[in-house]
Coordinates of C-alpha atoms in Angstrom, one line a residue:
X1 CA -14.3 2.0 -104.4
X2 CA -15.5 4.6 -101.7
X3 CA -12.9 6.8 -101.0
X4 CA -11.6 6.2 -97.0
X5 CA -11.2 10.2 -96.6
X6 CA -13.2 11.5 -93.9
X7 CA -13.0 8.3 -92.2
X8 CA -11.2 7.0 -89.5
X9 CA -10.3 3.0 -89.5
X10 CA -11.2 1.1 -86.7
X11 CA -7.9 0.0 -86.2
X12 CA -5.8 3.3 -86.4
X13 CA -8.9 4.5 -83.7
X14 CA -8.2 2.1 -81.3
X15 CA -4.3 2.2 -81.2
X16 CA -4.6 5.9 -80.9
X17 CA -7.1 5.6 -78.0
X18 CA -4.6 3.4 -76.4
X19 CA -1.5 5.9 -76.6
X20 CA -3.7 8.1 -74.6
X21 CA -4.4 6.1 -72.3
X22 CA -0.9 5.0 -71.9
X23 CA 0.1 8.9 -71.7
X24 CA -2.4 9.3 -69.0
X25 CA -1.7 6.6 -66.9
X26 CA 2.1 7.0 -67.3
X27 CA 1.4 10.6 -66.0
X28 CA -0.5 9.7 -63.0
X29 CA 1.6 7.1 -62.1
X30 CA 4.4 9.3 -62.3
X31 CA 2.9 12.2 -60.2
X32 CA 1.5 9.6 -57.8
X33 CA 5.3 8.2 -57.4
X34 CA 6.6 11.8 -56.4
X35 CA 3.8 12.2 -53.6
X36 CA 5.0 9.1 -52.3
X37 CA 8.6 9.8 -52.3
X38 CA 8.1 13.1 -51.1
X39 CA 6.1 12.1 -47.8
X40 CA 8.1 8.9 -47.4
X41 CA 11.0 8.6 -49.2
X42 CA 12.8 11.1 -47.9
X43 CA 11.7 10.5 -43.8
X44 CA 14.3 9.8 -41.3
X45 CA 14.6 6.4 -39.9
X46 CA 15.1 5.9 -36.1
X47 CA 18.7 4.0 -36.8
X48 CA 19.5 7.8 -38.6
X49 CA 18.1 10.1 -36.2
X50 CA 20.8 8.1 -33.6
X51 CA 23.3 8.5 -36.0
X52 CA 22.7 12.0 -37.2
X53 CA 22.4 14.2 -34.4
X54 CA 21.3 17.1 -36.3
X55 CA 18.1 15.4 -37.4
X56 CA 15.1 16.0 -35.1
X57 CA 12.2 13.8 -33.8
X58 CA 8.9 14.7 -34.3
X59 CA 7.0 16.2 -31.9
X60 CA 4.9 15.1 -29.4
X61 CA 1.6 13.2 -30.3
X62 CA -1.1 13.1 -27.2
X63 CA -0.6 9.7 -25.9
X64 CA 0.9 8.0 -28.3
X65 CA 3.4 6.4 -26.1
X66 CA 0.8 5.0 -24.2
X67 CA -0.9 4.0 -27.2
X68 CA 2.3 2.1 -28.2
X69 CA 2.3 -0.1 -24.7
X70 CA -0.5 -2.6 -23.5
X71 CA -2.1 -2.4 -20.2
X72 CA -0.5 -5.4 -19.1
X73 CA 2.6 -4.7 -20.1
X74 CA 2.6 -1.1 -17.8
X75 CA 1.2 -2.8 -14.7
X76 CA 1.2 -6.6 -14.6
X77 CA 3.7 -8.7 -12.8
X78 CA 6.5 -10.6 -14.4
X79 CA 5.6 -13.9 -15.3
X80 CA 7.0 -16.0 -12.0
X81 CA 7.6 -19.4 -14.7
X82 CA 6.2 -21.7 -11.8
X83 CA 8.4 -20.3 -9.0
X84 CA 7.6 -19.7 -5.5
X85 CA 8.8 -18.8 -2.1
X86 CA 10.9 -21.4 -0.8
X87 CA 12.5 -20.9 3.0
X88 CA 11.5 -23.8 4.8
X89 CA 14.8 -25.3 6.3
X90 CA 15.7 -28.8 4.2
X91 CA 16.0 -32.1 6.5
X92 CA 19.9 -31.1 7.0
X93 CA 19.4 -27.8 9.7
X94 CA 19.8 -28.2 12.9
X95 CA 17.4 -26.9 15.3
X96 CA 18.8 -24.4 17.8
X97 CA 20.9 -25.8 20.7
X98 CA 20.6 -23.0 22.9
X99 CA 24.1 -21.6 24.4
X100 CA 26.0 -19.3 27.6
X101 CA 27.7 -17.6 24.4
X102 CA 25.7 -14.3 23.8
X103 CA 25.9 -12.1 20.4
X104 CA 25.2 -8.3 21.3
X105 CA 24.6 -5.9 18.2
X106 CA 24.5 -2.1 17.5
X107 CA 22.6 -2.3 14.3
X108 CA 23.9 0.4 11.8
X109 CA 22.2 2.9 9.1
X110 CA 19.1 3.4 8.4
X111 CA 16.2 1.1 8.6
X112 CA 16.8 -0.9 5.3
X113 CA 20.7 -1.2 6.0
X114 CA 19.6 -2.0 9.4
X115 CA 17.0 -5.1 8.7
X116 CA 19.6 -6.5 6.3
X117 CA 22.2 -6.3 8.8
X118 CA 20.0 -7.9 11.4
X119 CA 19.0 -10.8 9.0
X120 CA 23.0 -11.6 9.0
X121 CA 23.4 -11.0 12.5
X122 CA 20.4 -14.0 12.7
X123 CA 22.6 -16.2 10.5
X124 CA 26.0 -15.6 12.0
X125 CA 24.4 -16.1 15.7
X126 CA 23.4 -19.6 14.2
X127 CA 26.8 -20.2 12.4
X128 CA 28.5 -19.2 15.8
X129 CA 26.2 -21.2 18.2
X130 CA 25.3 -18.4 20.1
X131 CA 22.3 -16.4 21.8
X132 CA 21.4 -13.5 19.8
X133 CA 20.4 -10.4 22.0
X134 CA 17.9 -7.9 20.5
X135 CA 20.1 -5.6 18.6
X136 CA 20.6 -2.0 19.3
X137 CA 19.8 0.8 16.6
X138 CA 21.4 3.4 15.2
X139 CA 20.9 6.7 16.9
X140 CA 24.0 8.3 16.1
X141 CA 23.5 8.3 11.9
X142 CA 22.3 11.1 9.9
X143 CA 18.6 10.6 10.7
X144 CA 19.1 11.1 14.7
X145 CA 16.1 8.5 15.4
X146 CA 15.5 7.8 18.8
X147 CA 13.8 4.5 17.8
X148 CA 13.8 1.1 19.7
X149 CA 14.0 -1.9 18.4
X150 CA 10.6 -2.6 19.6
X151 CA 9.4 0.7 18.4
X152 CA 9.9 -0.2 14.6
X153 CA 9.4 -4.0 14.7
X154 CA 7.3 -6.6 16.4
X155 CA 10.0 -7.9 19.2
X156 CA 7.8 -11.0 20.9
X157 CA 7.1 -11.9 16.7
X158 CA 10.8 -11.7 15.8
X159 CA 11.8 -14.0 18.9
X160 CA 9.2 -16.7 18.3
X161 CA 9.6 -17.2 14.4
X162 CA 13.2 -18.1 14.8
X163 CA 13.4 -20.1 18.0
X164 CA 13.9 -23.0 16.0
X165 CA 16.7 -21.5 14.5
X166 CA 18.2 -19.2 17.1
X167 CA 17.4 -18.5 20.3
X168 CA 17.2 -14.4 20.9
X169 CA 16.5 -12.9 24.1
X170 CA 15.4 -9.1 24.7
X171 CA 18.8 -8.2 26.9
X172 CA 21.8 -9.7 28.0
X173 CA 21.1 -11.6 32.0
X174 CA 22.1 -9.5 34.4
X175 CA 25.0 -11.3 35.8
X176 CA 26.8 -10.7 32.5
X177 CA 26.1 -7.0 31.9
X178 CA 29.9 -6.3 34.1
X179 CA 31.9 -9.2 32.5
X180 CA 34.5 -8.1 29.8
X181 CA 33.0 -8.5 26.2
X182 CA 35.0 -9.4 23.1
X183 CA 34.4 -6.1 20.6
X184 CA 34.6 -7.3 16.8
X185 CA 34.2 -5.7 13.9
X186 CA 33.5 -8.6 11.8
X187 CA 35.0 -8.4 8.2
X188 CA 32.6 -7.5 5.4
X189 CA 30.9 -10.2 3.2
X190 CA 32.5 -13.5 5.1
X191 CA 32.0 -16.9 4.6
X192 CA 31.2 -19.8 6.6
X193 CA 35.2 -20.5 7.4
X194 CA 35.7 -17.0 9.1
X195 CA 32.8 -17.3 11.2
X196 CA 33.4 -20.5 12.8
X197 CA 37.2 -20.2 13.3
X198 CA 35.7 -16.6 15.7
X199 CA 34.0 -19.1 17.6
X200 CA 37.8 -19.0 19.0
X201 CA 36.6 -16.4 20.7
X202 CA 34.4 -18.3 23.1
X203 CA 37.3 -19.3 25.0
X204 CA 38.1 -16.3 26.5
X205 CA 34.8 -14.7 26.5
X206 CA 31.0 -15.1 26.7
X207 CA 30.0 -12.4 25.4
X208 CA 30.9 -10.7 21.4
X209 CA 29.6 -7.5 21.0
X210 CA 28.9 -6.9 17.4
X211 CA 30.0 -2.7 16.3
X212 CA 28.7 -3.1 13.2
X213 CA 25.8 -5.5 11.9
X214 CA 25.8 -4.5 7.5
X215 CA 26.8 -6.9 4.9
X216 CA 28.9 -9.1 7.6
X217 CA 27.9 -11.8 5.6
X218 CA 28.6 -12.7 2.2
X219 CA 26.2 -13.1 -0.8
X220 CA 26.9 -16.2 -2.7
X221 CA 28.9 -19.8 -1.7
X222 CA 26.8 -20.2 2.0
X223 CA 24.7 -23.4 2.7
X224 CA 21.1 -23.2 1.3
X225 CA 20.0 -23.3 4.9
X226 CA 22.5 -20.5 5.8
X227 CA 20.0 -18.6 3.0
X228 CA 17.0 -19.7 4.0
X229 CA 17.8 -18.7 7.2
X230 CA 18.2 -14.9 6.2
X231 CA 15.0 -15.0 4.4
X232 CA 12.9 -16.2 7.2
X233 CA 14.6 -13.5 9.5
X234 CA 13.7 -10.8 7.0
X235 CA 10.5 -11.9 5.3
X236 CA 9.3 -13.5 7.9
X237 CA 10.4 -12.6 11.5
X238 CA 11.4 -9.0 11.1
X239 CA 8.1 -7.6 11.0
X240 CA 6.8 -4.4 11.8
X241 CA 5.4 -3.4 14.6
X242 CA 1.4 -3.5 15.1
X243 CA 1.1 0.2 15.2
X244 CA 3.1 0.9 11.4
X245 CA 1.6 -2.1 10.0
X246 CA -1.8 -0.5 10.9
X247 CA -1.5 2.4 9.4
X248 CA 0.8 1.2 6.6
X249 CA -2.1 -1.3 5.5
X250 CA -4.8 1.8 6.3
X251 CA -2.6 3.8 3.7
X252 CA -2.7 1.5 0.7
X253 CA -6.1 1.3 1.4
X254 CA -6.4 4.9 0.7
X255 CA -4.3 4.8 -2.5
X256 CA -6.6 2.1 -3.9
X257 CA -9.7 3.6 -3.1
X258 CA -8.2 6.6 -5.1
X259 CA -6.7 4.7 -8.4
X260 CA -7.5 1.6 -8.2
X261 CA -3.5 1.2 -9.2
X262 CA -0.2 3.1 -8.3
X263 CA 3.1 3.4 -8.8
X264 CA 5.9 3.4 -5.8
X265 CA 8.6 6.5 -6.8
X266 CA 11.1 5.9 -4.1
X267 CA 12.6 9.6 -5.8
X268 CA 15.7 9.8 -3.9
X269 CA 16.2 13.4 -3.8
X270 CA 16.5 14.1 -0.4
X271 CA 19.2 16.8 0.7
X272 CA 21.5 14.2 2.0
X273 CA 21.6 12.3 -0.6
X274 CA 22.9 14.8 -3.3
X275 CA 25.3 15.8 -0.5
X276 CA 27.0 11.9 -0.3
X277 CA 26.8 11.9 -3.5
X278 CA 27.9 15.4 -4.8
X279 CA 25.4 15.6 -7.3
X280 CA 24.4 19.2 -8.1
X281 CA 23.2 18.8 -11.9
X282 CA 20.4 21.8 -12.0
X283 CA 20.5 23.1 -8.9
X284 CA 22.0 26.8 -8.2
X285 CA 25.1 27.6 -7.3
X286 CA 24.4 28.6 -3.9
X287 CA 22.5 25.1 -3.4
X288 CA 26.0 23.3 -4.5
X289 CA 27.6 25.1 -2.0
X290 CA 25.4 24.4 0.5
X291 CA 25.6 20.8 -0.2
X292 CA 29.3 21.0 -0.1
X293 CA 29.5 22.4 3.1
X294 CA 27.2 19.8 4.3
X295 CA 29.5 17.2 3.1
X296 CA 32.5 18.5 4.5
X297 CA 31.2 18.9 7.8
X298 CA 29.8 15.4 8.1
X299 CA 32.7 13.5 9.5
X300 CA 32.1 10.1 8.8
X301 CA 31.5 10.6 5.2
X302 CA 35.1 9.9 3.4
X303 CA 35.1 11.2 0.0
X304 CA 35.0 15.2 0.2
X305 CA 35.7 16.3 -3.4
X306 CA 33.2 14.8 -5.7
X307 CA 32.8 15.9 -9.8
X308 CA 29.1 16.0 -10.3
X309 CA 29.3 15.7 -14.0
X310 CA 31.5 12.5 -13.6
X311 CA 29.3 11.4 -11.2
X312 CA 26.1 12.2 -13.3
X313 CA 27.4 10.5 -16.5
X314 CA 28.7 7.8 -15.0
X315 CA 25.2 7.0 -13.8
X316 CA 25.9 7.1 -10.6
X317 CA 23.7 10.5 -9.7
X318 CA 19.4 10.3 -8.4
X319 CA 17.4 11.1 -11.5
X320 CA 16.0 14.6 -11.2
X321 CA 12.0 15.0 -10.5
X322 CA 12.0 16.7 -14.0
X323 CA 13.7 13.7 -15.8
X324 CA 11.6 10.8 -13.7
X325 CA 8.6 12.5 -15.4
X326 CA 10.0 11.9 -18.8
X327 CA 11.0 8.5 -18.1
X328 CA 7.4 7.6 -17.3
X329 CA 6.0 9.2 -19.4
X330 CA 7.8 7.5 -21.8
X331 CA 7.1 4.0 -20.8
X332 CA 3.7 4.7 -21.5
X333 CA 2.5 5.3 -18.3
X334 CA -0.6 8.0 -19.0
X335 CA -0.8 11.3 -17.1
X336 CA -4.1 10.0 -14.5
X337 CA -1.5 7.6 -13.2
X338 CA -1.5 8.0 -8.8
X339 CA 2.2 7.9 -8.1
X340 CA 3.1 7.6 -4.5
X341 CA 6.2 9.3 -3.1
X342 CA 8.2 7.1 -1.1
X343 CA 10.7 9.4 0.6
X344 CA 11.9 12.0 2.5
X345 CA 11.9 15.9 2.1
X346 CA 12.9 16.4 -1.4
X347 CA 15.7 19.1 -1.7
X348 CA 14.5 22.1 -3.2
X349 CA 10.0 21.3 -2.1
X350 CA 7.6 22.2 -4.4
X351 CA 9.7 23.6 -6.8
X352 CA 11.3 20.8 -7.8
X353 CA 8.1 18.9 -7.2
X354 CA 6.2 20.7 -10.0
X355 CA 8.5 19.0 -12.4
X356 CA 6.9 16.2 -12.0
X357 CA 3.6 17.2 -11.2
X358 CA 3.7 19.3 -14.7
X359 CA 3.0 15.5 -16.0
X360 CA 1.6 13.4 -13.5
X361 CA -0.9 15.5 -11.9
X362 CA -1.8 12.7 -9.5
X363 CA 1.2 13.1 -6.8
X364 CA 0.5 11.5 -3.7
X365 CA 2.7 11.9 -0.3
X366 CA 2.2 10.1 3.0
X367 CA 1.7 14.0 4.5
X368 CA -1.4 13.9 1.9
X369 CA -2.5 10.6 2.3
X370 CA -2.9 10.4 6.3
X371 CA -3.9 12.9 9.0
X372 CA -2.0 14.8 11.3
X373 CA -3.1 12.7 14.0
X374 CA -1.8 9.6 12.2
X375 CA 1.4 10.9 11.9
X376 CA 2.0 12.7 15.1
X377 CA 3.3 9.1 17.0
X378 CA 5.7 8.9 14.0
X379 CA 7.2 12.5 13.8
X380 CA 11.0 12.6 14.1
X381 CA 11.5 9.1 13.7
X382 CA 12.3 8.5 10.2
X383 CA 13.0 4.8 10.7
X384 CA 9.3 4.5 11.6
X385 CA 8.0 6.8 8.4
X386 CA 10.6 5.0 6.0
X387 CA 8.8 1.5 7.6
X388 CA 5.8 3.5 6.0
X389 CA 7.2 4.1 2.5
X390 CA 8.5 0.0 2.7
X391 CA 4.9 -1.5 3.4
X392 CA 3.4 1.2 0.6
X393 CA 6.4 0.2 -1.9
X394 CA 5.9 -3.2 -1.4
X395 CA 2.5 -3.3 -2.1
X396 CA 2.7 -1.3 -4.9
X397 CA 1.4 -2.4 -8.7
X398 CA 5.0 -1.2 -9.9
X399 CA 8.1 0.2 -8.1
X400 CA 10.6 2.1 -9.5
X401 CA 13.9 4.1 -7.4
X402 CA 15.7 6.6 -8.8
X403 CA 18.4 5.4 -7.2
X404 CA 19.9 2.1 -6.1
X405 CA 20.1 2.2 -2.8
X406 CA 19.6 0.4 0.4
X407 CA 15.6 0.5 0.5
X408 CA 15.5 0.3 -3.5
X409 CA 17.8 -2.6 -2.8
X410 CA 15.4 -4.2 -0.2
X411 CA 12.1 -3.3 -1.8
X412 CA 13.6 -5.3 -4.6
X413 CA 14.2 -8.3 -3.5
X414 CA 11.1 -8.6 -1.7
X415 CA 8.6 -8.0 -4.1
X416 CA 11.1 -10.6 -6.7
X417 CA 10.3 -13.5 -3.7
X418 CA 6.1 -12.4 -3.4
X419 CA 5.9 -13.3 -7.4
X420 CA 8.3 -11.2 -9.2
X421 CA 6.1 -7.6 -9.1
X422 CA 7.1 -5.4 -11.5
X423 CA 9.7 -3.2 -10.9
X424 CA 11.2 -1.0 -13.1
X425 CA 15.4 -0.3 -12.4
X426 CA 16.1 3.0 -14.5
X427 CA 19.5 2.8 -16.5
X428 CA 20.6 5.9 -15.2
X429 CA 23.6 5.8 -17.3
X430 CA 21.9 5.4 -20.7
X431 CA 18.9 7.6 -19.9
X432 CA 21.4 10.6 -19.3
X433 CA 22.7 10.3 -22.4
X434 CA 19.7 10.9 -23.8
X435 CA 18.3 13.6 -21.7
X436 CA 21.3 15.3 -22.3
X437 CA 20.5 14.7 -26.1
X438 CA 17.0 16.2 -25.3
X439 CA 18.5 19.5 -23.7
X440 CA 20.9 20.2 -26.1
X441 CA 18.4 20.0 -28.9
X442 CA 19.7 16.7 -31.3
X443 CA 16.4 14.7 -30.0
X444 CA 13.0 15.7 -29.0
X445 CA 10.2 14.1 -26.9
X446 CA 7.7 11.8 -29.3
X447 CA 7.4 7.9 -30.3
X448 CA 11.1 7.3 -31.4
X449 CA 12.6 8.6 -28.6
X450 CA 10.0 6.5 -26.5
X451 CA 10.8 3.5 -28.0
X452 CA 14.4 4.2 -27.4
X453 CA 13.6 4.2 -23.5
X454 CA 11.2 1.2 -23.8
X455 CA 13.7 -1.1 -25.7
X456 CA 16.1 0.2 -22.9
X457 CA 14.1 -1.1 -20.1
X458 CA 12.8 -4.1 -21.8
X459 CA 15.0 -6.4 -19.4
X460 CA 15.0 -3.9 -16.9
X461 CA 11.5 -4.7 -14.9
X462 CA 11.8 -7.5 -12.2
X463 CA 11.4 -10.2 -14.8
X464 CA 13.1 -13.9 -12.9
X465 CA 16.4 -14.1 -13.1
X466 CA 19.8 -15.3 -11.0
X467 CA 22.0 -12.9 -9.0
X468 CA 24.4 -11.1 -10.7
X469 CA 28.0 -11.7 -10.1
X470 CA 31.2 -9.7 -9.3
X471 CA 32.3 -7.8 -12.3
X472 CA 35.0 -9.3 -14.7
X473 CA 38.5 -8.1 -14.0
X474 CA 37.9 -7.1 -10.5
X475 CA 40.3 -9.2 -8.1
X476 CA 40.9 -10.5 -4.1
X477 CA 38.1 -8.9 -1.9
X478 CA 37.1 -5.8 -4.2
X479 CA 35.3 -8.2 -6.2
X480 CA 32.8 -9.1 -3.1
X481 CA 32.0 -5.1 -3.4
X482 CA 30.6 -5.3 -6.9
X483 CA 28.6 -8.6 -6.6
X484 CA 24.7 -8.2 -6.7
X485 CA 23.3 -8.4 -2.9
X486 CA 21.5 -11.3 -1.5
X487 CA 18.8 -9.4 -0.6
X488 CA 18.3 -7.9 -3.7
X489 CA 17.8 -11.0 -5.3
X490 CA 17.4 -14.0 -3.4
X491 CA 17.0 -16.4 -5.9
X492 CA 17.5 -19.3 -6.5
X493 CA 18.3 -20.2 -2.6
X494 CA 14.7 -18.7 -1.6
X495 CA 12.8 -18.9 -5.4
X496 CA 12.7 -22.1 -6.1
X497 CA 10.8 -24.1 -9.4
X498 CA 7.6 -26.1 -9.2
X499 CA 9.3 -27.8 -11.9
X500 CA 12.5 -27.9 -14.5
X501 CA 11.0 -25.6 -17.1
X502 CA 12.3 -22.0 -16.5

């Protein structure tokens, strides 16, 4: 027999050929399996970045917020689910009677709180039976305007859309002007009950005047025609005058010509407002003080003494130019985006300006968008320029206030009964908390901390919904205080369904 040294068996060969292999494959497994754990295993989730404050976010990428959000999702309306403007009277209302028994008005606020108060005034004239007079406006507020009513709105418009409903006259007959005049300050927020037991009043007089024409009526539990009603005065009737819807409509014009599409910042940060509402978060000291003294030398604001940190995390403070950039910015909205400024002078100019602009480059002011000339017949009415701002707003491809007041109240509701246009309400509240998280260092700007914004604001954006109520726990009349206006959301009484489906 041969001998079998020198020689390798076939078998032996191949089962040593496959223990290398094995080796080699255990090894590159193995080495493969550490590269993965050490680029993944080991990242941060979002759930731990919230719960570990001393983790950071990454940085930055170039757009990859907007990356993250469709185009439809940044600038398309709310899907309306069939609904549609509804404030044709039902076969119940009464046409107006006509009366001796006039309603004279001194219209309070500014222009938003004014039109609101107007559209009631409208309604309570109907409740009441009464002649409405065309109301007075305030000339004695903060703003010092000089305006007429027929200076700001259409007056032969407003009288003819509602004389089926009401029937308004432009003053009081002559032969009236010296009779005594019954001087009410109506309660806030009434119902039907209190209005028709002060038609007591007509016994004794023939003429109420009216001291003050805001939220005299309540929001909820009125007749649907009682709605309707408001919503023709303010929608329909209360339009503005020929000369600001001009130039109103000439100025959108302008914006789309520019963009194409814009956004509406109504960026309350106008010097009176962080005086009302003692809010001084980064401003200097001698700017605090100066808003103090402002506040403490305006007499028919209440509160003096005011905690601006209470104030600001409570929610209840204008986000900063600086931190309405971020909030963009992190919806996904990309830096060529033409943002419109609805407002007034904001405290502090440029400087506080550039905060914004540092992001959106493509700031756009009423001063900017129209000539001198066009706004020399407006200067020192700020009723008239506000009118402006409203029109712009309401045409707008999104909205979205700093701040909830009166005009982001207004602007609202209207654009919620043209189709639901998108309109973004910051949770001022929740977003401090994180800018606050952003200043100190536990978060930084990038995709996570967008997200955290977007899935903030996801319900947050005009979508079709009922008006909220008074908040739990809140008893007697307070609770009227805390209920969400009519105005803001006049739905269902002036939405209604082209069918059951919601």
């Amino acid at each position: 027999m041969a001998s079998n040294r020198g020689y390798s068996h076939p078998r032996r060969f191949i089962s040593r050929r496959q223990s290398i292999l094995t080796v080699a494959l255990f090894t590159t497994l193995a080495f493969v399996s550490s590269i993965f754990l050490l680029l993944y295993g080991f990242a941060p989730k979002e759930d731990d970045i919230l719960k570990d404050d001393t983790r950071l976010e990454e940085p930055l990428q170039s757009q990859s917020a907007q990356q993250q959000v469709s185009d439809e999702n940044l600038w398309g309306a709310s899907r309306s689910h069939g609904l549609h403007p509804c404030i044709k009277p039902t076969v119940r209302h009464k046409a107006a009677q006509g009366s001796d028994h006039y309603i004279t008005v001194r219209s309070n606020g500014g222009l938003n709180q004014m039109r609101t108060g107007i559209s009631d005034m409208v309604a309570v004239a109907f409740i009441m039976n009464a002649t409405l007079v065309i109301p007075q406006l305030d000339k004695r507020s903060f703003w010092q305007d000089t305006s007429t009513f027929s200076d700001i709105f259409d007056e032969l418009h407003f009288i003819t859309t509602l004389q089926a409903d009401v029937r308004i006259v432009k003053a009081l007959p002559k032969e009236l002007e010296s009779l005594p005049r019954a001087r009410k300050h109506f309660t806030s927020w009434s119902g039907m009950g209190y209005y028709e037991e002060m038609t007591r009043l007509w016994k004794d007089y023939q003429v109420i005047h009216v001291a003050k024409s805001d939220s005299r009526l309540a929001n909820n539990d009125l007749p649907l025609d009682i709605q309707r009603l408001r919503c023709r005065a303010l929608y329909h009737a209360l339009r503005f005058s020929p000369s600001i819807e001009s130039l109103g409509k000439k100025l959108v014009e302008r914006l789309r010509s520019q963009g194409g599409r814009y956004i509406a910042l109504h960026l309350r940060y106008e010097k009176d407002m962080l005086s009302f509402t003692g809010c001084t978060y980064g401003l200097t000291e001698a700017e605090s003080e100066e808003l103090r003294i402002m506040r403490e030398n305006t007499n028919h604001w209440k509160v003096k003494k005011i905690n601006s940190t209470e104030q600001r995390v409570g929610g209840f403070c204008p986000l900063t130019p600086k931190e309405m950039g971020i909030f963009l910015e992190s919806l996904g909205y990309p830096p060529i985006t033409t943002i419109y400024i609805a407002s007034g002078e904001i405290y502090g100019a440029e400087a506080r300006l550039s905060e914004l602009k540092s992001r959106f480059p493509n700031i756009i002011s009423k001063e900017a968008l129209a000539t001198a000339e066009e706004l020399e017949p407006f200067a020192n009415h700020g009723s008239q320029t506000a009118a402006l701002d409203y029109i712009i707003s309401i045409e707008s491809n999104v909205f979205v206030p700093s701040h909830s007041g009166n005009m982001a109240r207004a602007v609202e509701g209207h654009r919620r009964f043209l189709g639901h246009r998108r309109t973004i309400n910051p949770d001022r509240k929740g977003l401090v908390e994180l800018f606050d998280k952003l200043e100190s260092g536990k978060l930084k700007l990038g995709s996570s901390f967008s997200r955290l914004v977007q899935e903030m604001h996801k319900n947050r954006q005009g979508a079709p919904r009922k008006r909220y109520g008074p908040l739990p726990g809140i008893k007697g009349r307070a609770r009227l205080r805390t209920e969400e206006s009519f105005y803001e959301n006049p739905f269902p009484e002036c939405i209604c369904r082209s069918n059951k489906a919601f």
